[in-house]
Structure formats: C-alpha cells, structure tokens
mmCIF file of C-alpha atoms in Angstrom:
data_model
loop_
_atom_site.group_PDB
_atom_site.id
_atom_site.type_symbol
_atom_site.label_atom_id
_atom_site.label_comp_id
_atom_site.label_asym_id
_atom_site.label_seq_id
_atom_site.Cartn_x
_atom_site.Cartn_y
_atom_site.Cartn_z
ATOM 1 C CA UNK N 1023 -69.399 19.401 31.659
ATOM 2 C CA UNK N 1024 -70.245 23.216 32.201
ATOM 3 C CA UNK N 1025 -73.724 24.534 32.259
ATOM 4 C CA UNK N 1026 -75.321 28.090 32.496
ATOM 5 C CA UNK N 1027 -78.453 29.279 33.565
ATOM 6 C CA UNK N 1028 -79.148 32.381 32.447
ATOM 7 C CA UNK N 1029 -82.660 34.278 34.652
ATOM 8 C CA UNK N 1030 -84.253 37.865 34.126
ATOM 9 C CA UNK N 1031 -85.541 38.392 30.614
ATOM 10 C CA UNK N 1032 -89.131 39.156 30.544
ATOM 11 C CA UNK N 1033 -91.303 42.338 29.644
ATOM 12 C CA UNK N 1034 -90.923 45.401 30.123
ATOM 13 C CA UNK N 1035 -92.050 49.217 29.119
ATOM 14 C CA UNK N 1036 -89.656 51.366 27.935
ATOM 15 C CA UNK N 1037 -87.602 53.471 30.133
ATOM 16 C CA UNK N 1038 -87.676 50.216 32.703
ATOM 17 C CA UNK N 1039 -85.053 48.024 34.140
ATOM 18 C CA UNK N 1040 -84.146 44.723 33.972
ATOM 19 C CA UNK N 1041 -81.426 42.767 35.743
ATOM 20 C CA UNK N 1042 -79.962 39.432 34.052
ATOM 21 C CA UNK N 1043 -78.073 36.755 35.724
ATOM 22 C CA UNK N 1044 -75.595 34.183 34.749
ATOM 23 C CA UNK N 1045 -74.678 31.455 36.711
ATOM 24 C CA UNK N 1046 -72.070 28.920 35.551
ATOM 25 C CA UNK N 1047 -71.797 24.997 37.184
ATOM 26 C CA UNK N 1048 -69.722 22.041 36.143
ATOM 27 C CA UNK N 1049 -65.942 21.516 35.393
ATOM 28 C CA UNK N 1050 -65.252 25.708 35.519
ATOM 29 C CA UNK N 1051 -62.826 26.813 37.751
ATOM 30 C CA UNK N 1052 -60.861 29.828 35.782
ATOM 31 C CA UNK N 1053 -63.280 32.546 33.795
ATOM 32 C CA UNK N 1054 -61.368 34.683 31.962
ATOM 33 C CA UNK N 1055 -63.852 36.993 30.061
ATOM 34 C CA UNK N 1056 -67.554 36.858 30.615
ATOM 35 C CA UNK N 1057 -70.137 38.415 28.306
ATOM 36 C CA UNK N 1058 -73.658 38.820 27.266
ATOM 37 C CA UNK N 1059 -74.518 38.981 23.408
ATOM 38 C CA UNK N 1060 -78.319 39.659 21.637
ATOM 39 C CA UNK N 1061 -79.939 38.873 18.907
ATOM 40 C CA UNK N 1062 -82.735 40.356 17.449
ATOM 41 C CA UNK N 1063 -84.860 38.354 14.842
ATOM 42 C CA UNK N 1064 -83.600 38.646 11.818
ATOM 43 C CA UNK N 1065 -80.411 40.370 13.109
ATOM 44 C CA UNK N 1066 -76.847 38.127 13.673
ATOM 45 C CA UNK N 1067 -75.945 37.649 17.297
ATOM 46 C CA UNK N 1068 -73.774 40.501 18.729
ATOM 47 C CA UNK N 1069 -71.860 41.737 21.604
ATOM 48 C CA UNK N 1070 -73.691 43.903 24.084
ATOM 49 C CA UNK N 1071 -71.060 43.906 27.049
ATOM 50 C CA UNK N 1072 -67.959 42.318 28.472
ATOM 51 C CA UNK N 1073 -65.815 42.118 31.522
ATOM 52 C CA UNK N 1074 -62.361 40.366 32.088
ATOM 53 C CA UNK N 1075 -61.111 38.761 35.221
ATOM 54 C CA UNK N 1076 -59.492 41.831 35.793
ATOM 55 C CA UNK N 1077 -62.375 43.841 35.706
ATOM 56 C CA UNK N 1078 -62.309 45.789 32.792
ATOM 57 C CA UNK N 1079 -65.157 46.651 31.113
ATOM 58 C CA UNK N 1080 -66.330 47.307 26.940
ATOM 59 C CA UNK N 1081 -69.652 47.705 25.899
ATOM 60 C CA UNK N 1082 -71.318 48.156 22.986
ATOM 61 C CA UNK N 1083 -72.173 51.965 21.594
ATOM 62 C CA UNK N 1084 -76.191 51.655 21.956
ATOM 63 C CA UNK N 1085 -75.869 50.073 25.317
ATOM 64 C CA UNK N 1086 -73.133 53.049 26.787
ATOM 65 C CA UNK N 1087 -74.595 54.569 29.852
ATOM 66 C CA UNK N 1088 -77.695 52.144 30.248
ATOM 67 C CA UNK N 1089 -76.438 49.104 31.090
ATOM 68 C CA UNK N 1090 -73.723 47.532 33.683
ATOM 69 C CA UNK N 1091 -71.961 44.630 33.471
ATOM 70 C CA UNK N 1092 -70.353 42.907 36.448
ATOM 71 C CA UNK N 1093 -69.094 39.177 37.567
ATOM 72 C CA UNK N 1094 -69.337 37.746 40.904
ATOM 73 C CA UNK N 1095 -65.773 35.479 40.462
ATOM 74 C CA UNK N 1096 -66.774 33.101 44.010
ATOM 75 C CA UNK N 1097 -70.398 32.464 42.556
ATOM 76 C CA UNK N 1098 -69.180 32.337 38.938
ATOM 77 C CA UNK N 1099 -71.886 34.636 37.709
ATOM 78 C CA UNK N 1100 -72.473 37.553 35.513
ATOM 79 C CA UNK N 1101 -74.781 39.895 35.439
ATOM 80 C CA UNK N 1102 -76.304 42.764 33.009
ATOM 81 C CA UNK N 1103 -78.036 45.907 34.564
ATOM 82 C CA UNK N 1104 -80.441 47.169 31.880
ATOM 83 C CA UNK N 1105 -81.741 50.849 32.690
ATOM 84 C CA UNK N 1106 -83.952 53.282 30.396
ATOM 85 C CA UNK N 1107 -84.330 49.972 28.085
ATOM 86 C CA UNK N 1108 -86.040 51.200 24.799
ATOM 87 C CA UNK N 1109 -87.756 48.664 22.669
ATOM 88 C CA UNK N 1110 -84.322 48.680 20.294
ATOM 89 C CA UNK N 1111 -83.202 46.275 23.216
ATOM 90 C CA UNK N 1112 -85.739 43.306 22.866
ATOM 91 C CA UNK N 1113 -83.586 40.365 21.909
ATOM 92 C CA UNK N 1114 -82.797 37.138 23.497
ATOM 93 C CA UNK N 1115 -79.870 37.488 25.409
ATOM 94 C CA UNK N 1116 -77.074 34.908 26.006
ATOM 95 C CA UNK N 1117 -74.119 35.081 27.847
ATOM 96 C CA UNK N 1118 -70.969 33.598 26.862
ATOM 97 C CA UNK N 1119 -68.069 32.751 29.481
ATOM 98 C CA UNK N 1120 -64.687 31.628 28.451
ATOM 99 C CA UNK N 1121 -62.791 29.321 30.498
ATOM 100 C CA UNK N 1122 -58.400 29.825 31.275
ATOM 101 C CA UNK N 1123 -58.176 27.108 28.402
ATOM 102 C CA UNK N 1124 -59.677 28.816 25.703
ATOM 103 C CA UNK N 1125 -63.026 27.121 25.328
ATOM 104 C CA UNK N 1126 -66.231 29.055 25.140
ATOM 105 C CA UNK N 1127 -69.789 28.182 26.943
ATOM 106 C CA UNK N 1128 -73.383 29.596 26.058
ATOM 107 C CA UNK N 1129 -76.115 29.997 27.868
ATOM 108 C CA UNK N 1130 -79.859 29.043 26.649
ATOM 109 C CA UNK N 1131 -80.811 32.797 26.102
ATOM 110 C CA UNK N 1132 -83.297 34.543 27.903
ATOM 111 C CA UNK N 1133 -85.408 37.034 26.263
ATOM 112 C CA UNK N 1134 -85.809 40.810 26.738
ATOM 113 C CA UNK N 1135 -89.202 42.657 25.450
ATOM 114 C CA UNK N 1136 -89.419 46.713 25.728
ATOM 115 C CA UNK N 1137 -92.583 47.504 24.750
ATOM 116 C CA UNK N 1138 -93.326 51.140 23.519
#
C-alpha cells in the first residue's frame, strides 16, 4: 500500500509564495515521473508541473517562470515552489507519482488561496 501526504496549501496574497510538499510511504521503491495537478472549482483537474527520474522538467504555460518543481529521490518527495502566485492559482493541488510498474498514486489535495 502507498500513501502520500501532501503539506503547504493555505492563504496567501498575491505576489506571495508558497512551497508544497509531497511525501510518498508504503510499497514505493522506483518513481518514475512525479507531478502536481490543480483544479479549480468548476474547472477539470490539470497538469501544473512534472519532473522525471532523470530530472527533466515541463510545466504548464501559466505556471512558466513562477513555479519550480523538484524531487528529493532518497526521501521520495516532491515539491512545488509557487512565487508571484496570482489569485488564477487558487486550486487544490494534488500530486500524482508513478511507480517503475506503471501504476499511478494521488495525494489528498491540499488547497492554494491567492487572494487579490
């Protein structure tokens, strides 16, 4: 069994920061790609960031420039720098890791509020 805890979210005014974490537990030993998706209400759940094993990095248009995603491999954790955060950004926020054997695991979601 594989569980994440996702910490962070909270509010915010805009042009602040936030830093999310993801920490994955359990029967995970090989992360290929980790990620951290949104959704707004009302709005489908999409894909803000990403980063492979190797390192390499895609992001979403909106989010170019503001926010920085990186993976600690030993601690099996993501993270998501959020800087000049605009209130566009509130969402929850879930990350999504994907094991060597294919399978996908979500976190809870932790939400993000940029007030104006």
């Amino acid at each position: 069994q594989v569980h994440l805890v996702e910490s962070g979210g909270g509010l915010v005014q805009a042009g602040g920061s936030l830093r999310l974490s993801c920490a994955a537990s359990g029967s995970i030993f090989s992360i290929t790609v980790m990620a951290w998706y949104r959704q707004a209400p009302g709005k489908q759940r999409g894909l803000v960031a990403e980063v492979t094993s190797g390192g390499r990095t895609n992001y979403v248009d909106s989010v170019k420039g503001r926010f920085t995603i990186s993976r600690d491999n030993a601690k099996k954790t993501v993270y998501l720098q959020m800087s000049s955060l605009k209130p566009e950004d509130t969402a929850v926020y879930y990350c999504k890791l994907r094991a060597n054997y294919g399978t996908d695991f979500w976190g809870q979601g932790t939400q993000v509020t940029v007030s104006s």
